[in-house]
Amino acid sequence: TNLARVARELGEEEKKLGLTYLLFAKAPVVFAVNPSVTGIDNITAEQIVGIYSGQIKDWNDLGAKSGKIYPLTREPGSSGLEVVNELIAGFADISTPTSKMIFSTPQMVRTIVEHPGTIGFVSISAIAGTKLKTLKLDGIEPTVENVLNGNYKYMSSYGIVYKEQPKGLAKEFVSFLYSEEGRKIITADGAVPVK
């Protein structure tokens, strides 16, 4: 493989393998809900801990239309889970989670799309073009502006990894990521390109 796209920075052991990491964008990690969840557009970090620990079980408890809450999580080591564990106080300490574990971003998006009452966390770019609704987190919307001004802090880092210096099409692709056209595509999908 000439290039790989990753959603986190390299660990120390990976760096020892001679890999090079190039950050090209930051993407908000958002809590998304199935379109059946109505009457809510914001969730607090405390409410998220309540949902994932099983203390909050019905959307009505959050002021939304009544219905059972079905929380979805990711497997240990996933970039989204690392962000949530690090930035939502108490999330990593939930001893008896009530959520269903999902093992890939596409599967997470598909599960939220297909099952009423579900909530899960994903990179905003993963839900571009779907009918999923993103919730504000503690009143802050995951917009490019809020990412740039530092108000929205829940972010994954998107990078390209390679072992040998890219040549040919791989080199062209890396250059494209940082081009004006590439940056427009990244922004259109809700991520924030880096310079």
PDB file of N, CA and C in Angstrom, residues 4-61:
ATOM      1  N   ALA A   4      -2.056   5.357   3.272  1.00  0.00           N
ATOM      2  CA  ALA A   4      -3.179   4.958   4.117  1.00  0.00           C
ATOM      3  C   ALA A   4      -3.759   6.213   4.759  1.00  0.00           C
ATOM      4  N   ARG A   5      -5.074   6.248   4.926  1.00  0.00           N
ATOM      5  CA  ARG A   5      -5.714   7.367   5.614  1.00  0.00           C
ATOM      6  C   ARG A   5      -6.030   6.904   7.026  1.00  0.00           C
ATOM      7  N   VAL A   6      -5.635   7.694   8.010  1.00  0.00           N
ATOM      8  CA  VAL A   6      -5.884   7.354   9.406  1.00  0.00           C
ATOM      9  C   VAL A   6      -6.607   8.500  10.082  1.00  0.00           C
ATOM     10  N   ALA A   7      -7.309   8.190  11.173  1.00  0.00           N
ATOM     11  CA  ALA A   7      -8.086   9.200  11.896  1.00  0.00           C
ATOM     12  C   ALA A   7      -7.473   9.501  13.262  1.00  0.00           C
ATOM     13  N   ARG A   8      -6.166   9.345  13.351  1.00  0.00           N
ATOM     14  CA  ARG A   8      -5.448   9.669  14.585  1.00  0.00           C
ATOM     15  C   ARG A   8      -3.976   9.793  14.243  1.00  0.00           C
ATOM     16  N   GLU A   9      -3.226  10.393  15.149  1.00  0.00           N
ATOM     17  CA  GLU A   9      -1.791  10.493  14.938  1.00  0.00           C
ATOM     18  C   GLU A   9      -1.132   9.145  15.211  1.00  0.00           C
ATOM     19  N   LEU A  10       0.061   8.967  14.721  1.00  0.00           N
ATOM     20  CA  LEU A  10       0.776   7.706  14.923  1.00  0.00           C
ATOM     21  C   LEU A  10       1.226   7.556  16.366  1.00  0.00           C
ATOM     22  N   GLY A  11       1.181   6.328  16.868  1.00  0.00           N
ATOM     23  CA  GLY A  11       1.719   6.020  18.181  1.00  0.00           C
ATOM     24  C   GLY A  11       3.228   5.841  18.092  1.00  0.00           C
ATOM     25  N   GLU A  12       3.860   5.789  19.231  1.00  0.00           N
ATOM     26  CA  GLU A  12       5.323   5.675  19.273  1.00  0.00           C
ATOM     27  C   GLU A  12       5.811   4.404  18.571  1.00  0.00           C
ATOM     28  N   GLU A  13       5.129   3.282  18.775  1.00  0.00           N
ATOM     29  CA  GLU A  13       5.535   2.027  18.130  1.00  0.00           C
ATOM     30  C   GLU A  13       5.396   2.121  16.616  1.00  0.00           C
ATOM     31  N   GLU A  14       4.368   2.816  16.145  1.00  0.00           N
ATOM     32  CA  GLU A  14       4.169   2.969  14.700  1.00  0.00           C
ATOM     33  C   GLU A  14       5.250   3.863  14.089  1.00  0.00           C
ATOM     34  N   LYS A  15       5.648   4.884  14.822  1.00  0.00           N
ATOM     35  CA  LYS A  15       6.708   5.767  14.324  1.00  0.00           C
ATOM     36  C   LYS A  15       8.011   5.000  14.157  1.00  0.00           C
ATOM     37  N   LYS A  16       8.255   4.016  15.031  1.00  0.00           N
ATOM     38  CA  LYS A  16       9.481   3.217  14.955  1.00  0.00           C
ATOM     39  C   LYS A  16       9.535   2.365  13.686  1.00  0.00           C
ATOM     40  N   LEU A  17       8.398   2.176  13.032  1.00  0.00           N
ATOM     41  CA  LEU A  17       8.340   1.374  11.809  1.00  0.00           C
ATOM     42  C   LEU A  17       8.786   2.165  10.582  1.00  0.00           C
ATOM     43  N   GLY A  18       9.133   3.451  10.798  1.00  0.00           N
ATOM     44  CA  GLY A  18       9.580   4.281   9.683  1.00  0.00           C
ATOM     45  C   GLY A  18       8.454   4.909   8.899  1.00  0.00           C
ATOM     46  N   LEU A  19       7.286   5.015   9.519  1.00  0.00           N
ATOM     47  CA  LEU A  19       6.137   5.622   8.846  1.00  0.00           C
ATOM     48  C   LEU A  19       6.170   7.142   8.971  1.00  0.00           C
ATOM     49  N   THR A  20       5.694   7.808   7.943  1.00  0.00           N
ATOM     50  CA  THR A  20       5.554   9.271   7.949  1.00  0.00           C
ATOM     51  C   THR A  20       4.069   9.596   8.000  1.00  0.00           C
ATOM     52  N   TYR A  21       3.723  10.588   8.798  1.00  0.00           N
ATOM     53  CA  TYR A  21       2.330  11.008   8.993  1.00  0.00           C
ATOM     54  C   TYR A  21       2.186  12.453   8.539  1.00  0.00           C
ATOM     55  N   LEU A  22       1.199  12.710   7.675  1.00  0.00           N
ATOM     56  CA  LEU A  22       0.890  14.068   7.232  1.00  0.00           C
ATOM     57  C   LEU A  22      -0.548  14.395   7.616  1.00  0.00           C
ATOM     58  N   LEU A  23      -0.744  15.349   8.505  1.00  0.00           N
ATOM     59  CA  LEU A  23      -2.078  15.807   8.877  1.00  0.00           C
ATOM     60  C   LEU A  23      -2.629  16.643   7.730  1.00  0.00           C
ATOM     61  N   PHE A  24      -3.871  16.325   7.279  1.00  0.00           N
ATOM     62  CA  PHE A  24      -4.463  17.136   6.225  1.00  0.00           C
ATOM     63  C   PHE A  24      -5.799  17.759   6.622  1.00  0.00           C
ATOM     64  N   ALA A  25      -6.439  17.261   7.700  1.00  0.00           N
ATOM     65  CA  ALA A  25      -7.720  17.839   8.117  1.00  0.00           C
ATOM     66  C   ALA A  25      -8.042  17.437   9.547  1.00  0.00           C
ATOM     67  N   LYS A  26      -8.930  18.205  10.142  1.00  0.00           N
ATOM     68  CA  LYS A  26      -9.514  17.849  11.438  1.00  0.00           C
ATOM     69  C   LYS A  26     -11.012  17.739  11.198  1.00  0.00           C
ATOM     70  N   ALA A  27     -11.616  16.728  11.800  1.00  0.00           N
ATOM     71  CA  ALA A  27     -13.046  16.506  11.594  1.00  0.00           C
ATOM     72  C   ALA A  27     -13.760  16.441  12.937  1.00  0.00           C
ATOM     73  N   PRO A  28     -14.848  17.204  13.086  1.00  0.00           N
ATOM     74  CA  PRO A  28     -15.615  17.128  14.329  1.00  0.00           C
ATOM     75  C   PRO A  28     -16.185  15.722  14.541  1.00  0.00           C
ATOM     76  N   VAL A  29     -16.066  15.230  15.763  1.00  0.00           N
ATOM     77  CA  VAL A  29     -16.745  14.002  16.170  1.00  0.00           C
ATOM     78  C   VAL A  29     -18.070  14.456  16.760  1.00  0.00           C
ATOM     79  N   VAL A  30     -19.164  13.946  16.199  1.00  0.00           N
ATOM     80  CA  VAL A  30     -20.500  14.419  16.570  1.00  0.00           C
ATOM     81  C   VAL A  30     -21.360  13.276  17.085  1.00  0.00           C
ATOM     82  N   PHE A  31     -22.358  13.637  17.855  1.00  0.00           N
ATOM     83  CA  PHE A  31     -23.392  12.678  18.242  1.00  0.00           C
ATOM     84  C   PHE A  31     -24.522  12.839  17.243  1.00  0.00           C
ATOM     85  N   ALA A  32     -24.802  11.744  16.523  1.00  0.00           N
ATOM     86  CA  ALA A  32     -25.831  11.748  15.493  1.00  0.00           C
ATOM     87  C   ALA A  32     -26.974  10.847  15.932  1.00  0.00           C
ATOM     88  N   VAL A  33     -28.175  11.211  15.516  1.00  0.00           N
ATOM     89  CA  VAL A  33     -29.361  10.438  15.877  1.00  0.00           C
ATOM     90  C   VAL A  33     -30.165  10.099  14.631  1.00  0.00           C
ATOM     91  N   ASN A  34     -30.918   9.019  14.735  1.00  0.00           N
ATOM     92  CA  ASN A  34     -31.840   8.613  13.691  1.00  0.00           C
ATOM     93  C   ASN A  34     -32.887   9.713  13.504  1.00  0.00           C
ATOM     94  N   PRO A  35     -33.364   9.938  12.273  1.00  0.00           N
ATOM     95  CA  PRO A  35     -34.363  10.983  12.037  1.00  0.00           C
ATOM     96  C   PRO A  35     -35.651  10.832  12.854  1.00  0.00           C
ATOM     97  N   SER A  36     -35.898   9.634  13.409  1.00  0.00           N
ATOM     98  CA  SER A  36     -37.094   9.427  14.244  1.00  0.00           C
ATOM     99  C   SER A  36     -37.013  10.201  15.559  1.00  0.00           C
ATOM    100  N   VAL A  37     -35.801  10.613  15.943  1.00  0.00           N
ATOM    101  CA  VAL A  37     -35.607  11.350  17.190  1.00  0.00           C
ATOM    102  C   VAL A  37     -35.906  12.822  16.903  1.00  0.00           C
ATOM    103  N   THR A  38     -37.023  13.296  17.423  1.00  0.00           N
ATOM    104  CA  THR A  38     -37.443  14.673  17.167  1.00  0.00           C
ATOM    105  C   THR A  38     -37.643  15.428  18.476  1.00  0.00           C
ATOM    106  N   GLY A  39     -37.622  16.751  18.366  1.00  0.00           N
ATOM    107  CA  GLY A  39     -37.842  17.588  19.540  1.00  0.00           C
ATOM    108  C   GLY A  39     -36.586  17.838  20.348  1.00  0.00           C
ATOM    109  N   ILE A  40     -35.421  17.527  19.776  1.00  0.00           N
ATOM    110  CA  ILE A  40     -34.150  17.740  20.465  1.00  0.00           C
ATOM    111  C   ILE A  40     -33.099  18.141  19.428  1.00  0.00           C
ATOM    112  N   ASP A  41     -32.306  19.157  19.761  1.00  0.00           N
ATOM    113  CA  ASP A  41     -31.215  19.540  18.866  1.00  0.00           C
ATOM    114  C   ASP A  41     -29.903  19.750  19.626  1.00  0.00           C
ATOM    115  N   ASN A  42     -29.946  19.525  20.943  1.00  0.00           N
ATOM    116  CA  ASN A  42     -28.774  19.724  21.785  1.00  0.00           C
ATOM    117  C   ASN A  42     -28.725  18.626  22.836  1.00  0.00           C
ATOM    118  N   ILE A  43     -27.500  18.268  23.196  1.00  0.00           N
ATOM    119  CA  ILE A  43     -27.307  17.300  24.268  1.00  0.00           C
ATOM    120  C   ILE A  43     -26.100  17.760  25.085  1.00  0.00           C
ATOM    121  N   THR A  44     -26.129  17.503  26.364  1.00  0.00           N
ATOM    122  CA  THR A  44     -24.998  17.894  27.205  1.00  0.00           C
ATOM    123  C   THR A  44     -24.092  16.689  27.439  1.00  0.00           C
ATOM    124  N   ALA A  45     -22.861  16.966  27.798  1.00  0.00           N
ATOM    125  CA  ALA A  45     -21.918  15.882  28.111  1.00  0.00           C
ATOM    126  C   ALA A  45     -22.467  15.030  29.254  1.00  0.00           C
ATOM    127  N   GLU A  46     -23.087  15.670  30.231  1.00  0.00           N
ATOM    128  CA  GLU A  46     -23.665  14.937  31.365  1.00  0.00           C
ATOM    129  C   GLU A  46     -24.791  14.011  30.902  1.00  0.00           C
ATOM    130  N   GLN A  47     -25.618  14.472  29.968  1.00  0.00           N
ATOM    131  CA  GLN A  47     -26.700  13.629  29.448  1.00  0.00           C
ATOM    132  C   GLN A  47     -26.142  12.443  28.660  1.00  0.00           C
ATOM    133  N   ILE A  48     -25.048  12.665  27.932  1.00  0.00           N
ATOM    134  CA  ILE A  48     -24.419  11.563  27.195  1.00  0.00           C
ATOM    135  C   ILE A  48     -23.967  10.475  28.161  1.00  0.00           C
ATOM    136  N   VAL A  49     -23.323  10.862  29.246  1.00  0.00           N
ATOM    137  CA  VAL A  49     -22.899   9.890  30.248  1.00  0.00           C
ATOM    138  C   VAL A  49     -24.127   9.179  30.823  1.00  0.00           C
ATOM    139  N   GLY A  50     -25.208   9.912  31.035  1.00  0.00           N
ATOM    140  CA  GLY A  50     -26.445   9.316  31.533  1.00  0.00           C
ATOM    141  C   GLY A  50     -27.019   8.289  30.578  1.00  0.00           C
ATOM    142  N   ILE A  51     -26.993   8.593  29.287  1.00  0.00           N
ATOM    143  CA  ILE A  51     -27.505   7.656  28.276  1.00  0.00           C
ATOM    144  C   ILE A  51     -26.640   6.403  28.224  1.00  0.00           C
ATOM    145  N   TYR A  52     -25.337   6.585  28.119  1.00  0.00           N
ATOM    146  CA  TYR A  52     -24.445   5.443  27.925  1.00  0.00           C
ATOM    147  C   TYR A  52     -24.262   4.604  29.196  1.00  0.00           C
ATOM    148  N   SER A  53     -24.584   5.176  30.348  1.00  0.00           N
ATOM    149  CA  SER A  53     -24.524   4.395  31.591  1.00  0.00           C
ATOM    150  C   SER A  53     -25.864   3.757  31.924  1.00  0.00           C
ATOM    151  N   GLY A  54     -26.907   4.067  31.138  1.00  0.00           N
ATOM    152  CA  GLY A  54     -28.227   3.476  31.356  1.00  0.00           C
ATOM    153  C   GLY A  54     -29.111   4.239  32.321  1.00  0.00           C
ATOM    154  N   GLN A  55     -28.668   5.392  32.805  1.00  0.00           N
ATOM    155  CA  GLN A  55     -29.498   6.183  33.712  1.00  0.00           C
ATOM    156  C   GLN A  55     -30.602   6.929  32.966  1.00  0.00           C
ATOM    157  N   ILE A  56     -30.352   7.300  31.720  1.00  0.00           N
ATOM    158  CA  ILE A  56     -31.365   7.949  30.870  1.00  0.00           C
ATOM    159  C   ILE A  56     -31.723   6.951  29.778  1.00  0.00           C
ATOM    160  N   LYS A  57     -33.003   6.522  29.762  1.00  0.00           N
ATOM    161  CA  LYS A  57     -33.404   5.446  28.855  1.00  0.00           C
ATOM    162  C   LYS A  57     -34.435   5.851  27.814  1.00  0.00           C
ATOM    163  N   ASP A  58     -35.071   7.015  27.988  1.00  0.00           N
ATOM    164  CA  ASP A  58     -36.132   7.437  27.072  1.00  0.00           C
ATOM    165  C   ASP A  58     -35.844   8.848  26.588  1.00  0.00           C
ATOM    166  N   TRP A  59     -36.066   9.066  25.290  1.00  0.00           N
ATOM    167  CA  TRP A  59     -35.830  10.392  24.719  1.00  0.00           C
ATOM    168  C   TRP A  59     -36.675  11.454  25.403  1.00  0.00           C
ATOM    169  N   ASN A  60     -37.823  11.056  25.942  1.00  0.00           N
ATOM    170  CA  ASN A  60     -38.697  11.999  26.639  1.00  0.00           C
ATOM    171  C   ASN A  60     -37.983  12.633  27.841  1.00  0.00           C
ATOM    172  N   ASP A  61     -37.056  11.894  28.463  1.00  0.00           N
ATOM    173  CA  ASP A  61     -36.303  12.429  29.602  1.00  0.00           C
ATOM    174  C   ASP A  61     -35.414  13.607  29.203  1.00  0.00           C
TER     175      ASP A  61
END
